[in-house]
Coordinates of C-alpha atoms and ligand atoms in Angstrom, one line a residue:
X272 CA 49.8 48.5 -42.4
X273 CA 53.4 47.6 -43.4
X274 CA 54.6 46.3 -46.7
X275 CA 54.0 42.6 -47.1
X276 CA 57.5 41.3 -47.8
X277 CA 58.9 38.2 -49.4
X278 CA 58.9 35.7 -46.5
X279 CA 62.3 34.3 -47.3
X280 CA 65.9 35.4 -47.9
X281 CA 67.9 34.3 -50.9
X282 CA 70.6 31.7 -50.6
X283 CA 71.3 30.8 -54.3
X284 CA 71.0 33.2 -57.2
X285 CA 70.5 32.6 -60.9
X286 CA 71.7 35.5 -63.2
X287 CA 69.2 36.7 -65.8
X288 CA 70.5 38.1 -69.1
X289 CA 69.8 41.6 -70.2
X290 CA 69.3 42.2 -74.0
X291 CA 68.7 45.3 -76.0
X292 CA 65.5 46.0 -77.9
X293 CA 67.4 45.6 -81.2
X294 CA 68.6 42.1 -80.1
X295 CA 65.1 41.2 -79.1
X296 CA 63.6 42.3 -82.4
X297 CA 65.9 39.8 -84.2
X298 CA 65.3 37.0 -81.6
X299 CA 61.5 37.4 -82.0
X300 CA 61.6 37.6 -85.8
X301 CA 63.7 34.4 -85.9
X302 CA 61.2 32.7 -83.6
X303 CA 58.4 33.5 -86.0
X304 CA 56.9 35.9 -83.4
X305 CA 56.0 32.9 -81.2
X306 CA 57.3 33.3 -77.6
X307 CA 57.2 29.5 -77.1
X308 CA 60.0 29.3 -79.6
X309 CA 62.4 31.7 -77.8
X310 CA 65.3 30.3 -75.7
X311 CA 64.8 31.1 -72.0
X312 CA 68.3 32.6 -72.1
X313 CA 66.9 35.4 -74.2
X314 CA 64.1 36.2 -71.7
X315 CA 64.6 38.6 -68.8
X316 CA 61.5 37.9 -66.8
X317 CA 59.7 34.7 -67.6
X318 CA 56.0 34.8 -66.8
X319 CA 55.0 32.1 -69.3
X320 CA 53.8 29.8 -66.6
X321 CA 53.7 29.2 -62.8
X322 CA 54.0 25.5 -63.5
X323 CA 57.2 23.7 -62.5
X324 CA 59.0 27.1 -62.1
X325 CA 59.0 27.5 -58.3
X326 CA 62.1 28.1 -56.3
X327 CA 62.5 25.3 -53.8
X328 CA 63.4 25.9 -50.2
X329 CA 66.6 24.8 -48.3
X330 CA 64.5 22.1 -46.6
X331 CA 63.2 20.9 -50.0
X332 CA 66.8 20.7 -51.4
X333 CA 67.8 18.8 -48.2
X334 CA 65.0 16.4 -49.0
X335 CA 66.5 16.0 -52.5
X336 CA 69.7 14.7 -50.9
X337 CA 67.9 12.4 -48.4
X338 CA 65.4 10.9 -50.9
X339 CA 65.2 7.1 -50.7
X340 CA 65.5 5.7 -54.3
X341 CA 64.4 2.2 -53.4
X342 CA 62.2 0.7 -56.2
X343 CA 59.5 -0.5 -53.7
X344 CA 58.4 0.8 -50.3
X345 CA 60.7 3.8 -50.3
X346 CA 60.7 5.9 -47.1
X347 CA 60.2 9.0 -49.3
X348 CA 56.9 7.5 -50.6
X349 CA 55.5 7.0 -47.1
X350 CA 56.4 10.6 -46.2
X351 CA 54.7 11.8 -49.4
X352 CA 51.7 9.7 -48.9
X353 CA 51.2 10.7 -45.2
X354 CA 51.5 14.4 -46.1
X355 CA 49.0 14.2 -48.9
X356 CA 46.6 12.2 -46.6
X357 CA 47.1 14.8 -43.8
X358 CA 45.9 17.6 -46.2
X359 CA 43.4 15.8 -48.4
X360 CA 42.1 12.9 -46.2
X361 CA 41.9 10.6 -49.3
X362 CA 42.4 6.9 -48.9
X363 CA 44.5 5.9 -51.9
X364 CA 47.4 8.2 -53.0
X365 CA 48.9 7.4 -56.4
X366 CA 52.0 9.4 -57.4
X367 CA 52.3 10.4 -61.1
X368 CA 55.0 12.4 -63.0
X369 CA 52.7 15.4 -63.4
X370 CA 49.1 16.5 -63.4
X371 CA 48.1 15.3 -66.8
X372 CA 49.4 11.8 -66.1
X373 CA 46.9 11.6 -63.2
X374 CA 44.2 12.9 -65.6
X375 CA 45.1 10.3 -68.2
X376 CA 44.8 7.5 -65.8
X377 CA 41.5 8.8 -64.3
X378 CA 39.8 9.5 -67.7
X379 CA 41.2 6.4 -69.3
X380 CA 39.1 4.5 -66.7
X381 CA 36.0 6.8 -66.7
X382 CA 35.6 8.7 -69.9
X383 CA 34.2 7.1 -73.0
X384 CA 31.9 8.0 -75.9
X385 CA 28.5 9.0 -74.6
X386 CA 29.8 10.3 -71.2
X387 CA 29.8 13.9 -70.0
X388 CA 32.2 15.4 -67.4
X389 CA 31.0 18.7 -66.1
X390 CA 33.3 21.2 -64.4
X391 CA 33.4 24.9 -63.5
X392 CA 36.1 25.1 -66.3
X393 CA 38.3 22.3 -67.5
X394 CA 42.0 23.1 -68.0
X395 CA 43.2 22.3 -71.6
X396 CA 45.0 19.0 -70.6
X397 CA 41.9 17.8 -68.6
X398 CA 39.6 18.6 -71.5
X399 CA 42.1 16.9 -73.9
X400 CA 42.3 13.7 -71.8
X401 CA 38.5 13.5 -71.5
X402 CA 38.0 14.1 -75.2
X403 CA 40.8 11.7 -76.2
X404 CA 38.8 8.9 -74.7
X405 CA 35.6 10.0 -76.5
X406 CA 33.8 11.7 -73.6
X407 CA 32.6 15.3 -73.6
X408 CA 34.1 18.0 -71.3
X409 CA 31.5 20.5 -70.2
X410 CA 32.2 23.9 -68.6
X411 CA 29.5 25.3 -66.3
X412 CA 31.1 28.3 -64.6
X413 CA 28.9 31.2 -63.3
X414 CA 28.2 33.9 -65.9
X415 CA 30.2 36.5 -64.0
X416 CA 33.4 34.6 -65.0
X417 CA 32.9 35.9 -68.6
X418 CA 32.9 39.6 -67.5
X419 CA 36.4 40.7 -66.9
X420 CA 35.2 43.7 -64.9
X421 CA 32.8 41.9 -62.5
X422 CA 34.1 42.0 -59.0
X423 CA 32.4 38.8 -57.8
X424 CA 34.6 37.4 -55.0
X425 CA 34.4 33.8 -56.3
X426 CA 34.4 34.0 -60.1
X427 CA 35.5 30.4 -60.3
X428 CA 32.2 29.1 -58.9
X429 CA 30.1 26.4 -60.5
X430 CA 26.7 27.5 -61.8
X431 CA 24.7 25.2 -59.6
X432 CA 21.4 25.7 -61.4
X433 CA 23.0 24.9 -64.8
X434 CA 24.7 21.9 -63.3
X435 CA 21.5 20.4 -62.0
X436 CA 19.7 21.1 -65.3
X437 CA 22.6 19.6 -67.2
X438 CA 22.5 16.4 -65.1
X439 CA 18.7 16.1 -65.6
X440 CA 19.1 16.8 -69.3
X441 CA 21.7 14.1 -70.2
X442 CA 20.9 11.7 -67.3
X443 CA 23.1 11.0 -64.3
X444 CA 24.0 7.6 -65.8
X445 CA 26.0 9.3 -68.4
X446 CA 28.1 11.4 -65.9
X447 CA 30.9 9.3 -64.4
X448 CA 32.2 12.2 -62.3
X449 CA 31.9 15.9 -61.9
X450 CA 35.0 18.2 -61.4
X451 CA 35.9 21.5 -59.8
X452 CA 39.1 23.2 -60.8
X453 CA 40.5 25.1 -57.8
X454 CA 41.5 27.8 -58.5
X455 CA 40.0 28.2 -62.0
X456 CA 43.1 28.7 -64.2
X457 CA 41.4 29.1 -67.5
X458 CA 39.0 31.6 -66.0
X459 CA 41.7 33.9 -64.5
X460 CA 43.0 32.0 -61.5
X461 CA 39.6 32.8 -59.8
X462 CA 38.7 30.9 -56.6
X463 CA 35.7 28.7 -55.8
X464 CA 34.0 29.3 -52.4
X465 CA 33.4 26.7 -49.8
X466 CA 29.7 27.4 -50.1
X467 CA 29.9 26.5 -53.8
X468 CA 31.9 23.4 -53.2
X469 CA 29.3 22.3 -50.6
X470 CA 26.4 23.1 -53.1
X471 CA 28.2 21.2 -55.9
X472 CA 28.7 18.2 -53.5
X473 CA 25.0 18.3 -52.6
X474 CA 23.9 18.2 -56.2
X475 CA 26.4 15.4 -57.1
X476 CA 25.3 13.4 -54.0
X477 CA 21.6 13.8 -55.0
X478 CA 22.3 12.1 -58.3
X479 CA 25.0 9.6 -57.1
X480 CA 27.8 11.3 -59.1
X481 CA 31.4 11.4 -57.6
X482 CA 33.0 14.8 -57.2
X483 CA 36.7 15.2 -58.0
X484 CA 38.8 18.3 -57.5
X485 CA 41.5 19.5 -59.9
X486 CA 43.6 20.7 -56.9
X487 CA 46.7 22.2 -58.5
X488 CA 46.2 25.5 -56.7
X489 CA 44.3 24.3 -53.7
X490 CA 46.3 26.4 -51.2
X491 CA 45.7 29.6 -53.1
X492 CA 42.0 28.7 -53.2
X493 CA 42.1 28.1 -49.4
X494 CA 43.6 31.5 -48.8
X495 CA 40.9 33.3 -50.8
X496 CA 38.2 31.4 -48.8
X497 CA 39.9 32.6 -45.6
X498 CA 40.0 36.2 -46.9
X499 CA 36.5 36.4 -48.5
X500 CA 34.2 33.9 -46.7
X501 CA 33.5 35.3 -43.1
X502 CA 32.9 31.8 -41.7
X503 CA 36.6 31.0 -42.3
X504 CA 38.2 34.3 -41.1
X505 CA 39.7 32.6 -38.1
X506 CA 40.5 29.2 -39.6
X507 CA 43.9 28.1 -40.7
X508 CA 44.5 27.1 -44.3
X509 CA 45.2 23.5 -43.6
X510 CA 41.8 23.2 -41.9
X511 CA 40.2 25.0 -44.8
X512 CA 42.0 22.7 -47.3
X513 CA 40.9 19.6 -45.3
X514 CA 37.3 20.8 -45.5
X515 CA 37.5 21.5 -49.2
X516 CA 38.8 18.0 -49.9
X517 CA 36.3 16.4 -47.5
X518 CA 33.4 17.1 -50.0
X519 CA 35.3 15.3 -52.8
X520 CA 35.7 11.6 -53.6
X521 CA 39.2 12.2 -55.1
X522 CA 41.5 14.7 -56.8
X523 CA 44.0 15.1 -59.5
X524 CA 47.0 17.3 -58.7
X525 CA 49.9 18.9 -60.6
X526 CA 52.5 19.2 -57.8
X527 CA 54.2 21.7 -60.2
X528 CA 52.0 24.4 -58.8
X529 CA 51.0 24.3 -55.1
X530 CA 53.5 21.7 -54.0
X531 CA 56.3 24.1 -54.9
X532 CA 58.3 21.6 -57.0
X533 CA 59.6 21.4 -60.5
X534 CA 58.0 18.1 -61.4
X535 CA 55.4 15.7 -60.0
X536 CA 51.7 15.1 -59.4
X537 CA 49.3 12.6 -58.0
X538 CA 45.9 11.0 -58.2
X539 CA 43.9 10.5 -55.0
X540 CA 40.8 8.3 -54.8
X541 CA 38.6 7.0 -52.0
X542 CA 36.9 4.2 -54.0
X543 CA 38.9 0.9 -53.5
X544 CA 37.9 -0.6 -56.8
X545 CA 38.7 2.5 -58.9
X546 CA 42.0 2.9 -57.0
X547 CA 42.9 -0.7 -57.8
X548 CA 42.2 -0.2 -61.5
X549 CA 44.2 3.1 -61.4
X550 CA 47.2 1.4 -59.9
X551 CA 47.1 -1.2 -62.6
X552 CA 47.3 1.4 -65.3
X553 CA 50.0 3.2 -63.3
X554 CA 52.2 0.1 -63.2
X555 CA 51.9 -0.3 -67.0
X556 CA 52.5 3.3 -67.9
X557 CA 54.1 5.3 -65.0
X558 CA 55.9 2.9 -62.6
X559 CA 55.5 0.9 -59.4
X560 CA 52.8 2.4 -57.1
X561 CA 55.4 3.7 -54.5
X562 CA 57.1 6.0 -57.0
X563 CA 54.8 6.3 -60.1
X564 CA 57.2 8.0 -62.6
X565 CA 59.0 10.1 -60.0
X566 CA 62.3 9.7 -58.2
X567 CA 62.3 9.2 -54.4
X568 CA 63.8 12.7 -54.0
X569 CA 60.9 14.2 -55.9
X570 CA 58.5 12.7 -53.5
X571 CA 60.5 14.2 -50.6
X572 CA 60.4 17.6 -52.2
X573 CA 56.6 17.4 -52.7
X574 CA 56.0 16.4 -49.1
X575 CA 58.0 19.3 -47.9
X576 CA 56.5 21.7 -50.4
X577 CA 52.9 20.8 -49.4
X578 CA 53.8 21.7 -45.8
X579 CA 55.4 25.1 -46.8
X580 CA 52.7 26.1 -49.3
X581 CA 50.1 26.3 -46.4
X582 CA 52.2 28.8 -44.3
X583 CA 50.0 31.9 -44.2
X584 CA 52.9 34.4 -44.5
X585 CA 53.7 32.7 -47.8
X586 CA 50.1 32.8 -49.0
X587 CA 49.7 36.4 -47.9
X588 CA 52.8 37.4 -49.9
X589 CA 51.8 35.2 -52.9
X590 CA 48.3 36.6 -53.4
X591 CA 49.4 40.1 -52.5
X592 CA 52.0 40.1 -55.3
X593 CA 49.3 39.6 -57.9
X594 CA 47.1 42.2 -56.3
X595 CA 50.0 44.7 -56.0
X596 CA 50.8 44.6 -59.7
X597 CA 47.1 44.9 -60.5
X598 CA 46.7 48.0 -58.3
X599 CA 49.8 49.6 -60.0
X600 CA 48.5 49.1 -63.6
X601 CA 45.0 50.0 -62.6
X602 CA 46.2 53.5 -61.7
X603 CA 47.3 53.9 -65.3
X604 CA 44.0 52.6 -66.7
X605 CA 45.4 49.3 -68.1
X606 CA 42.4 46.9 -68.6
X607 CA 42.8 43.5 -66.9
X608 CA 40.7 40.7 -65.5
X609 CA 39.4 41.8 -62.1
X610 CA 39.6 41.0 -59.3
X611 CA 43.2 39.7 -59.6
X612 CA 43.4 35.9 -59.0
X613 CA 45.8 33.5 -57.4
X614 CA 48.7 32.9 -59.7
X615 CA 48.7 35.3 -62.6
X616 CA 47.7 38.6 -64.0
X617 CA 45.5 38.4 -67.1
X618 CA 45.4 41.5 -69.4
X619 CA 42.1 42.1 -71.2
X620 CA 43.5 42.2 -74.7
X621 CA 40.2 43.1 -76.4
X622 CA 40.0 46.3 -74.3
X623 CA 43.7 47.0 -74.4
X624 CA 44.0 47.0 -78.2
X625 CA 40.5 47.4 -79.5
X626 CA 41.8 48.7 -82.9
X627 CA 43.2 45.2 -83.7
X628 CA 40.5 42.9 -85.0
X629 CA 40.2 39.5 -83.2
X630 CA 41.3 37.5 -86.2
X631 CA 44.6 39.5 -86.1
X632 CA 45.2 38.5 -82.5
X633 CA 45.4 41.5 -80.2
X634 CA 46.7 39.3 -77.4
X635 CA 49.6 38.2 -79.5
X636 CA 50.4 41.8 -80.4
X637 CA 50.5 42.7 -76.7
X638 CA 52.6 39.6 -75.7
X639 CA 55.1 40.3 -78.5
X640 CA 55.4 44.0 -77.5
X641 CA 55.9 43.1 -73.8
X642 CA 58.9 41.1 -74.9
X643 CA 60.2 43.7 -77.3
X644 CA 59.8 46.5 -74.7
X645 CA 61.0 44.7 -71.6
X646 CA 62.2 41.2 -72.3
X647 CA 59.1 39.8 -70.5
X648 CA 57.6 36.5 -71.7
X649 CA 53.8 36.1 -71.3
X650 CA 51.3 33.9 -73.0
X651 CA 48.3 34.7 -75.3
X652 CA 45.2 33.0 -74.0
X653 CA 42.6 34.0 -76.7
X654 CA 42.0 33.6 -80.4
X655 CA 45.3 31.8 -81.1
X656 CA 45.0 29.3 -78.2
X657 CA 41.2 28.7 -78.3
X658 CA 39.9 30.4 -81.5
X659 CA 38.7 28.3 -84.4
X660 CA 38.1 28.8 -88.1
X661 CA 34.6 28.0 -89.3
X662 CA 35.2 25.2 -91.9
X663 CA 32.3 26.4 -94.1
X664 CA 32.6 30.2 -94.0
X665 CA 36.3 30.5 -93.2
X666 CA 35.3 33.0 -90.6
X667 CA 37.2 33.4 -87.3
X668 CA 35.3 32.1 -84.2
X669 CA 36.7 33.9 -81.1
X670 CA 36.7 32.4 -77.6
X671 CA 34.7 34.3 -74.9
X672 CA 37.7 36.1 -73.6
X673 CA 40.8 37.6 -75.2
X674 CA 43.6 37.5 -72.6
X675 CA 47.3 37.7 -72.1
X676 CA 48.5 35.7 -69.0
X677 CA 51.4 36.8 -67.0
X678 CA 51.9 33.8 -64.6
X679 CA 54.0 34.2 -61.5
X680 CA 56.6 31.5 -60.7
X681 CA 56.5 30.9 -56.9
X682 CA 59.2 32.5 -54.7
X683 CA 61.3 33.4 -57.8
X684 CA 60.9 37.1 -58.5
X685 CA 61.1 40.0 -56.0
X686 CA 59.0 43.2 -55.7
X687 CA 61.4 45.2 -57.9
X688 CA 61.0 42.6 -60.6
X689 CA 57.3 43.2 -60.4
X690 CA 57.6 47.0 -60.3
X691 CA 59.6 46.6 -63.5
X692 CA 56.9 44.4 -65.1
X693 CA 54.2 47.0 -64.2
X694 CA 56.3 49.7 -65.8
X695 CA 56.7 47.7 -69.0
X696 CA 53.0 46.9 -69.2
X697 CA 52.1 50.6 -68.6
X698 CA 54.6 51.7 -71.3
X699 CA 53.1 49.2 -73.8
X700 CA 49.6 50.5 -72.9
X701 CA 50.7 54.1 -73.4
X702 CA 51.8 53.3 -76.9
X703 CA 49.0 50.9 -77.7
X704 CA 48.0 52.8 -80.8
X705 CA 51.2 51.6 -82.4
X706 CA 50.4 47.9 -81.8
X707 CA 49.9 45.9 -85.0
X708 CA 48.0 42.7 -85.6
X709 CA 49.6 39.4 -86.6
X710 CA 48.8 36.6 -89.1
X711 CA 49.8 33.0 -89.4
X712 CA 52.7 32.0 -91.7
X713 CA 52.6 28.4 -90.4
X714 CA 49.8 26.7 -88.5
X715 CA 49.3 23.1 -87.2
X716 CA 45.8 21.5 -86.7
X717 CA 46.2 20.8 -82.9
X718 CA 47.4 23.0 -80.1
X719 CA 48.6 25.5 -82.7
X720 CA 49.8 28.1 -80.2
X721 CA 52.9 26.0 -79.3
X722 CA 54.3 25.7 -82.9
X723 CA 52.6 28.3 -85.1
X724 CA 54.6 31.1 -86.7
X725 CA 53.4 34.6 -87.5
X726 CA 54.2 37.9 -89.3
X727 CA 53.1 41.4 -88.4
X728 CA 50.2 42.6 -90.6
X729 CA 51.4 45.7 -92.5
X730 CA 49.2 48.7 -91.9
Ligands
F0G948 N1 45.0 21.4 -64.2 C1 45.2 22.7 -64.2 C2 44.2 23.6 -63.6 C3 46.5 23.3 -64.7 O1 46.7 24.6 -64.6 C4 47.4 22.4 -65.3 C5 48.7 22.9 -65.8 C6 47.1 21.0 -65.3 C7 45.9 20.5 -64.8 C8 48.1 20.0 -65.8 O2 49.2 19.8 -65.0 O3 51.1 20.5 -66.4 O4 51.4 19.0 -64.4 O5 50.4 18.2 -66.5 N2 48.8 24.1 -66.1 C9 50.1 24.7 -66.6 C10 49.8 26.2 -66.9 C11 50.7 24.0 -67.7 O6 50.7 26.8 -67.4 O7 48.8 26.7 -66.5 P1 50.6 19.4 -65.6

């Protein structure tokens, strides 16, 4: 077996700035030890997110030039719509400026107090949009998802028994829709099997509940199905995607992930009445239905990106990259969420730095040290992002997993960048006893991870 190489050559380059550890110590201190507050110019390798950070192809840039900027009926809209329909099969395709705009329109119409929206795991913006309208977002992923060392091949699966019990418990009338996030970002970029999508569909159908996919990373999910579900070994990823979408009544999509663009999204719906209502909201808040908050050139780039993302040499390289870095750090005993998922490596911070108590944020200690050691920006997904303080006792309530996410921008970094990242992680792990906890010096009540400031806890 030969090395799986980057299936592209590089036509445009963007320099990255080297800094010294001494400089980074100052930069981090000035940012209140919050990596969201650092200028990207001060980051060497930016693994904060895989969202909107892809490198576009020459064909996508050509699309940017040929985009039709007409207000109504733009040629670029039709190309976009036809491509989305070719892959998803949905009837109504509604462009939005990004994924959460599609969520806001959908849940503005369907979520209200007394409703419940079950999912394998809702992403934060999905949960926020449901709860903002007064509904309840419910996560029903299989129990294996909570064990970072379980090698279950589809750790993003819905727990079908819990789903059915839940529907019977609250009553189908209170469930306007059910969702599946493919792949399951909050649970480690883990895929959902075709079998599980079919089973979820069967339960939904039995109770007359529509099923929607949060399809941001649908192509990565399709590739895992091809690799891990024998039935699909010989199917191509477009056919697999078509089948995944065929079980759903609609989807929300952030094109900033698997459409390989820097901005964009869409809402797709089969139901005529719901689509009409969604377009009405779209016109009020996003724009006319043939551009929906995007420029014509963005629609061109999305249409082209959706074609490219399903190329199997791209998907093989994409998923192999995450697996490759996982194999490297595994040899040095670094604890991480296994098996590696689609778009990111998730370090298991609780095992990595067990000497730091959870209320002192072991994930943050690791994320800060990855920056100090190697200029790498990652993201704590643990007690800072999802932890709470008990109002009565003042005690810290930790989320189920304490993780640090290193998300991989698409087609941006090469193998030697990832070799470097593995070296830095290993070095930080080797010196893990020196890691110190952090405490807040400034904290806001909502989404505190974006704006909080910290200081190291003296030993
Ligand atoms: N759903 C999932 C599963 C996501 O991962 C995201 C974004 C969204 C919806 C919202 O899409 O950003 O276009 O509004 N995830 C990014 C991340 C921000 O870093 O994981 P958006």
